[in-house]
GROMACS .gro file of C-alpha atoms in nm:
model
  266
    1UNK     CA    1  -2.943   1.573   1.426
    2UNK     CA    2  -2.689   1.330   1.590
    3UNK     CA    3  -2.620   1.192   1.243
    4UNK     CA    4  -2.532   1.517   1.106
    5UNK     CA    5  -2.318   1.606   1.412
    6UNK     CA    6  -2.164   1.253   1.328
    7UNK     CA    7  -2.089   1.328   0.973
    8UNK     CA    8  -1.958   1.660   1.028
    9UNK     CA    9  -1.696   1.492   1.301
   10UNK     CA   10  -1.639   1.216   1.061
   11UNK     CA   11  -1.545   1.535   0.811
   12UNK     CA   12  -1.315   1.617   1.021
   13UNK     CA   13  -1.124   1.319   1.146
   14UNK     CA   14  -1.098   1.239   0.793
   15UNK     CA   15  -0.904   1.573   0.725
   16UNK     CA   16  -0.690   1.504   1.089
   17UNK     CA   17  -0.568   1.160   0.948
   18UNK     CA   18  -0.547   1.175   0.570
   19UNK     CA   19  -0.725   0.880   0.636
   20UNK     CA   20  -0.619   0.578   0.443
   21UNK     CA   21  -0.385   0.276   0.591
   22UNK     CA   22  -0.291   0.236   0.245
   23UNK     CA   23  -0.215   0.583   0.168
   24UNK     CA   24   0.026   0.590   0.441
   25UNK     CA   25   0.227   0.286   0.383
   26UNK     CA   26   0.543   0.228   0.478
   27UNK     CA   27   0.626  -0.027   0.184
   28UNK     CA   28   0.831  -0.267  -0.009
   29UNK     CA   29   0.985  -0.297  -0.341
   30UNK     CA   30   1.150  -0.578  -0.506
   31UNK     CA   31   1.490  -0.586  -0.538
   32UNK     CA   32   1.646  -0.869  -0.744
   33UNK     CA   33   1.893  -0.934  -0.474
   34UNK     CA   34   1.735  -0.906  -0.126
   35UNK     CA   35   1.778  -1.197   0.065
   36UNK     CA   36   1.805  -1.457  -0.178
   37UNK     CA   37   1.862  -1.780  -0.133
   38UNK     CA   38   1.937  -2.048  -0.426
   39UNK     CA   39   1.766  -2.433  -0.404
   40UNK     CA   40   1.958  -2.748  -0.499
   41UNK     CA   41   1.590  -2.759  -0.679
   42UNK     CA   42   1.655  -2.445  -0.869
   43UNK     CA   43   1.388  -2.253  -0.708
   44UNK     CA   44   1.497  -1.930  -0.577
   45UNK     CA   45   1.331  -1.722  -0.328
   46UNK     CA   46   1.361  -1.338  -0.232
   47UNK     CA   47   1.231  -1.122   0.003
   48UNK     CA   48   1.238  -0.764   0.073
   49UNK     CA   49   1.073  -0.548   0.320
   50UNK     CA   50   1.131  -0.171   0.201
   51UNK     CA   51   1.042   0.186   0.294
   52UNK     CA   52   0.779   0.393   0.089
   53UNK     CA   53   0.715   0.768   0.197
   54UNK     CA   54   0.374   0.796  -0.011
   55UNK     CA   55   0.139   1.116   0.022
   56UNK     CA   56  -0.227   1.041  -0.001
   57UNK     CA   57  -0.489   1.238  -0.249
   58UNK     CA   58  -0.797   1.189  -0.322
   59UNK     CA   59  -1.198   1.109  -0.193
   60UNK     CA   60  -1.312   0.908   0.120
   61UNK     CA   61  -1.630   0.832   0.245
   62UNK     CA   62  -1.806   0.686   0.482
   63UNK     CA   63  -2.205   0.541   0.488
   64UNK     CA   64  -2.371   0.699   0.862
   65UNK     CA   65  -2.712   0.624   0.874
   66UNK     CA   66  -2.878   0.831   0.596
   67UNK     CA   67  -2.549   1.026   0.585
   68UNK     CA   68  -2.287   0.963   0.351
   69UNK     CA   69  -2.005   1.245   0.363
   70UNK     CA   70  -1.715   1.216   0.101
   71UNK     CA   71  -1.412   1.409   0.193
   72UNK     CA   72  -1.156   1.550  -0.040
   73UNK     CA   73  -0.812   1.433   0.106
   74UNK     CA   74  -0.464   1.555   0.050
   75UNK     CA   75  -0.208   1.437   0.229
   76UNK     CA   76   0.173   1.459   0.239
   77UNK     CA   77   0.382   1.168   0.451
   78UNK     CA   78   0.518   1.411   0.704
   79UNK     CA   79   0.101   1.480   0.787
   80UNK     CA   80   0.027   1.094   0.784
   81UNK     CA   81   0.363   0.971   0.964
   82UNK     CA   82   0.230   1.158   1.259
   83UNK     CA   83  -0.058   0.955   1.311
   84UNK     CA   84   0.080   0.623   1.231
   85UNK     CA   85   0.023   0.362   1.486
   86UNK     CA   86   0.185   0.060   1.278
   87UNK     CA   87   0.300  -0.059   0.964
   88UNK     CA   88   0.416  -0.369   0.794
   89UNK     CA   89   0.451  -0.493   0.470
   90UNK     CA   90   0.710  -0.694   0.275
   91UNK     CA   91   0.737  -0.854  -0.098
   92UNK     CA   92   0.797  -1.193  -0.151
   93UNK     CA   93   0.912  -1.415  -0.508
   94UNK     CA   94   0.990  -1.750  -0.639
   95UNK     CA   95   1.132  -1.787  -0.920
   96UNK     CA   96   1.194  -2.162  -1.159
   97UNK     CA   97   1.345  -2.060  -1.451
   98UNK     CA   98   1.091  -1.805  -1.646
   99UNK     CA   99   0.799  -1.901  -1.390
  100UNK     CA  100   0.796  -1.668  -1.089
  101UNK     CA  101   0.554  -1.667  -0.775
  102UNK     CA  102   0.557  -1.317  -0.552
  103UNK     CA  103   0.323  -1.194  -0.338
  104UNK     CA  104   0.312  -0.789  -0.186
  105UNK     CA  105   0.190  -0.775   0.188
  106UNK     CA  106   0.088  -0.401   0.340
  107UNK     CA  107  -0.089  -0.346   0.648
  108UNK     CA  108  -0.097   0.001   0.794
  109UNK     CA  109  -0.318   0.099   1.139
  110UNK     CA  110  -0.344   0.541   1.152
  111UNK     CA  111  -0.556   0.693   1.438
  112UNK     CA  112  -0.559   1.030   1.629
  113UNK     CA  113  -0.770   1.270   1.828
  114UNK     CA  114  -0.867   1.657   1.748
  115UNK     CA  115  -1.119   1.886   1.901
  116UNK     CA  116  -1.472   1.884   1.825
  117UNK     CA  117  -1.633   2.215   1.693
  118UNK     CA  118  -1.751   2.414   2.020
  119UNK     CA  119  -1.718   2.150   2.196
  120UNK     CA  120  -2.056   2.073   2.333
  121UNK     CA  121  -2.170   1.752   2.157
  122UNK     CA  122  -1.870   1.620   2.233
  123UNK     CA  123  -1.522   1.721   2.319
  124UNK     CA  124  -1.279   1.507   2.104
  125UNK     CA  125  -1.315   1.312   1.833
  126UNK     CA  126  -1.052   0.990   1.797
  127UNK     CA  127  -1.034   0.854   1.462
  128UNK     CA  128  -0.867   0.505   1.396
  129UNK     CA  129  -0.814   0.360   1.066
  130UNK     CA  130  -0.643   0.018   0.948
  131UNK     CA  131  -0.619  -0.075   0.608
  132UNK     CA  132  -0.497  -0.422   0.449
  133UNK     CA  133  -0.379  -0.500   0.086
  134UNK     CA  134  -0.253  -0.788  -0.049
  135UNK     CA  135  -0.104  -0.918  -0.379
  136UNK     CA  136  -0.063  -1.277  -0.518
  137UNK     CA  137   0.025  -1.281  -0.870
  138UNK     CA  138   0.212  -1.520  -1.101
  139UNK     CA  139   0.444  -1.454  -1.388
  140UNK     CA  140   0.631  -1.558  -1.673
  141UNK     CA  141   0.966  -1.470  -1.816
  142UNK     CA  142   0.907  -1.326  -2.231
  143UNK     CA  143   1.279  -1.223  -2.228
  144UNK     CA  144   1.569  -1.373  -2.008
  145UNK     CA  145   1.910  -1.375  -2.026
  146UNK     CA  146   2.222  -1.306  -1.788
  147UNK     CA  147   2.122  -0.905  -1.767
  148UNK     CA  148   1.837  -0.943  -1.601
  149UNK     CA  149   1.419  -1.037  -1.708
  150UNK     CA  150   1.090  -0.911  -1.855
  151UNK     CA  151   0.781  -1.082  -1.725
  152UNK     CA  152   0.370  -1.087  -1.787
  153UNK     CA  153   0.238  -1.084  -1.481
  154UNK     CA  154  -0.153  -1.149  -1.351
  155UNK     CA  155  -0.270  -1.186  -0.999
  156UNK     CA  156  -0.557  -1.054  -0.719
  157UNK     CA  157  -0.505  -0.806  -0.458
  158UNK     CA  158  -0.767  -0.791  -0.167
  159UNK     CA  159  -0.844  -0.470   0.022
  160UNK     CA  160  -0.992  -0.456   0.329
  161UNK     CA  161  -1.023  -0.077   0.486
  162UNK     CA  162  -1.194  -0.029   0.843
  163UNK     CA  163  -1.246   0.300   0.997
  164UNK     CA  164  -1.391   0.392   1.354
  165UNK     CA  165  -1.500   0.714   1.473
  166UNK     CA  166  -1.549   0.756   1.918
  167UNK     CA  167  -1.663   1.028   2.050
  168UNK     CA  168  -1.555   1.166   2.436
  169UNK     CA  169  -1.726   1.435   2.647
  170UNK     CA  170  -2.030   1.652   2.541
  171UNK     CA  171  -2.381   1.520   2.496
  172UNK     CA  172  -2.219   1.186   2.250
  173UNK     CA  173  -2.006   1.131   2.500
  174UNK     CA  174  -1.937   0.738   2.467
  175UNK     CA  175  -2.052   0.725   2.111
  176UNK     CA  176  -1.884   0.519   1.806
  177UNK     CA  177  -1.884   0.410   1.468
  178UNK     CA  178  -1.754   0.288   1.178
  179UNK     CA  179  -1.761   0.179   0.807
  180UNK     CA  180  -1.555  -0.006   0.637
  181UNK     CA  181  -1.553  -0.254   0.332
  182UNK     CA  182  -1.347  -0.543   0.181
  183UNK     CA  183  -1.295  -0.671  -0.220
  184UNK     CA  184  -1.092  -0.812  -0.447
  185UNK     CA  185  -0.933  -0.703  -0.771
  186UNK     CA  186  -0.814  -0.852  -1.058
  187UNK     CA  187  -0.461  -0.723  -1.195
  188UNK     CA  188  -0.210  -0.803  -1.475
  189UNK     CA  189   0.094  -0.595  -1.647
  190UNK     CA  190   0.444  -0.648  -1.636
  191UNK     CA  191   0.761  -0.624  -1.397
  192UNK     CA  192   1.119  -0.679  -1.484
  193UNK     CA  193   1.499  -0.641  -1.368
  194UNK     CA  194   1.797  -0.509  -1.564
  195UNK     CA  195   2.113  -0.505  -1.486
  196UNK     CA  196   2.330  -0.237  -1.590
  197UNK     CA  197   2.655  -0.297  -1.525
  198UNK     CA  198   2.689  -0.631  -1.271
  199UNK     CA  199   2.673  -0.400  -0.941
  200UNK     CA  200   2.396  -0.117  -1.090
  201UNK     CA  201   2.027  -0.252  -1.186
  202UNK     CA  202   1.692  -0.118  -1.281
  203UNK     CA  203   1.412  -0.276  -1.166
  204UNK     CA  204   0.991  -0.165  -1.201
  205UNK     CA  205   0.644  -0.297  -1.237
  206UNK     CA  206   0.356  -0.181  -1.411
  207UNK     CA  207  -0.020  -0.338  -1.292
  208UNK     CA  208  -0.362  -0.232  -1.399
  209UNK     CA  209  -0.706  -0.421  -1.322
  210UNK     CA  210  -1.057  -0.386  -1.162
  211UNK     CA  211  -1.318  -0.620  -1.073
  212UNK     CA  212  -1.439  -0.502  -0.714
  213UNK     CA  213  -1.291  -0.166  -0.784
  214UNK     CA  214  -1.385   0.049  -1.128
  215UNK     CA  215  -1.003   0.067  -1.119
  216UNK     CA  216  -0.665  -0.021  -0.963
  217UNK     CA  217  -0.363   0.043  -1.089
  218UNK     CA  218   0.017   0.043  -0.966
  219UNK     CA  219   0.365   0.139  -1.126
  220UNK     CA  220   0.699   0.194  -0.955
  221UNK     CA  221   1.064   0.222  -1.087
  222UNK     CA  222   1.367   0.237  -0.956
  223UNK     CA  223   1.781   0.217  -0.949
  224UNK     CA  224   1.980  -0.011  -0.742
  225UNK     CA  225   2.301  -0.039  -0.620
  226UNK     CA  226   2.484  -0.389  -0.555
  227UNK     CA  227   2.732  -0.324  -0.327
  228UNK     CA  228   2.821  -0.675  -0.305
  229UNK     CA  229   2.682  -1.063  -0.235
  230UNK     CA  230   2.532  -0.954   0.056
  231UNK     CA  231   2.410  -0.610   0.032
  232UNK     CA  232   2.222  -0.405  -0.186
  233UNK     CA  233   2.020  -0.050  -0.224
  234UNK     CA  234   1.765   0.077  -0.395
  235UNK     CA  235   1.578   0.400  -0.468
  236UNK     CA  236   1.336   0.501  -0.689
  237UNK     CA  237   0.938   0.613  -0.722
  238UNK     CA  238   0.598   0.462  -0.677
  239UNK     CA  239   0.227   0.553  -0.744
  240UNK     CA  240  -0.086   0.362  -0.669
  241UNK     CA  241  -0.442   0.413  -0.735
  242UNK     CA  242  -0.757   0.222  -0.673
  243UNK     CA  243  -1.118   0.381  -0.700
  244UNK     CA  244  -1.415   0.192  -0.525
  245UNK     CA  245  -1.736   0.319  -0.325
  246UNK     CA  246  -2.043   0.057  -0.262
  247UNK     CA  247  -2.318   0.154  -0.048
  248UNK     CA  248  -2.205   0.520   0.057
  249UNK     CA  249  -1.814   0.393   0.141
  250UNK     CA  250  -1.595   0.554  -0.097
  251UNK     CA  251  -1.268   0.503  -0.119
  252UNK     CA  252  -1.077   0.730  -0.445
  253UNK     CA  253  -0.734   0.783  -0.370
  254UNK     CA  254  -0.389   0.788  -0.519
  255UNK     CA  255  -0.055   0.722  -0.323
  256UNK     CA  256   0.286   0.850  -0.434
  257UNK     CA  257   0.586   0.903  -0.312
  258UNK     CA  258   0.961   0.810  -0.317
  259UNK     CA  259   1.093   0.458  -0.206
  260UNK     CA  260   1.473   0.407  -0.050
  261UNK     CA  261   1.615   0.062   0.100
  262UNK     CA  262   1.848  -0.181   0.162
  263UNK     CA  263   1.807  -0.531   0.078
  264UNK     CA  264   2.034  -0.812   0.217
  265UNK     CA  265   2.103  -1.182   0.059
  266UNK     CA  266   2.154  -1.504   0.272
   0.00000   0.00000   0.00000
């Protein structure tokens, strides 16, 4: 009995969220021009922290005793920016003439409280959920020239999702618990940077892979703006996918949404 109860306030905390850490990013893109800086070496090194107002769709579950509830989620950003905690995430590159380096950071924590049915077993439910991915890939330049680059890229990202369910009041008052999993995928595709005219650029990836995950998958695009040496803008589009489950955990979803920054060179 106290596992169903469990599973149908896990049901519903999943619903209150739109669970996912990574669904709810706030994230980066790469723009060819944030903060770079040039080596006497002739390494140069960007990074660029950027804003990504991704929706969440998709299937999460979670493995409670012999229960293992799988939740159809969908999302917008307005429903998961108002349970986000914290959120940080930032791209990185290197770049030696067509070798490149770059790594994609995103950590997001999500939690929040709603009612429980009735209200005798318990009163509330709280729900807190932190999710971790990471890229580090390598690339290498196939075209190159003053407009801008096309690159083959290959890399791993590692997941890590974690999600707690505590229970206050009623006859679980006290109670907790959580699920979680972490794994690592294998990814490769291709990125690149053109420029326009020498102040407006294009600039997009396109990754697919697997390994821990049946799938996992990530494209963006977008159009910037160089306003000058120091500043520059960007706006565009991004989707990402990934599709794992192992032992009951499931974790099926697809973020999308628009992305809008400003990147600044020193």
């Amino acid at each position: 009995m106290t596992h169903r109860i469990a599973a149908t306030i896990f049901c519903v905390g999943l619903c209150m969220l739109g669970q996912d850490a990574a669904a709810a990013d706030i994230t980066p893109v790469m723009a060819p021009e944030a903060q770079q800086i040039e080596t006497e070496s002739g390494w140069t090194f960007t990074f660029a922290p950027y804003f990504w107002a991704a929706g969440m769709s998709g299937d999460v579950g979670m493995n409670i005793g012999r229960f293992q509830p799988t939740v159809d989620v969908d999302s917008s950003f307005g429903d998961i920016w108002d349970h986000l905690d914290f959120a940080a995430m930032a791209i990185g590159e290197a770049r030696y003439d067509r070798y490149s380096i770059f790594a994609d950071l995103m950590y997001v924590k999500l939690s929040g409280s709603a009612g429980t049915p009735r209200g005798i077993v318990a009163d509330e439910a709280t729900v807190d959920s932190e999710t971790f991915a990471g890229l580090l890939g390598v690339g290498y330049s196939v075209l190159q020239d003053n407009t801008g680059h096309l690159d083959i890229v290959g890399g791993v990202r590692v997941w890590s999702v974690d999600t707690t369910i505590s229970l206050s009041g009623g006859l679980l008052d006290g109670r907790s618990t959580s699920d979680g999993d972490t794994w690592v995928d294998a990814v490769g595709g291709v990125k690149g940077t053109y420029f326009i005219t020498p102040n407006i650029f294009l600039t997009g990836w396109g990754l697919v892979g697997g390994g821990g995950a049946d799938i996992d998958w990530d494209v963006a695009a977008t159009v910037g703006y160089k306003f000058n040496e120091t500043f520059s803008s960007v706006i565009g589009y991004r989707a990402l996918g990934v599709d794992y489950s192992n032992d009951g955990f499931v974790f099926d979803i697809v973020e999308q949404g628009p992305i809008i920054g400003l990147a600044v060179k020193f």
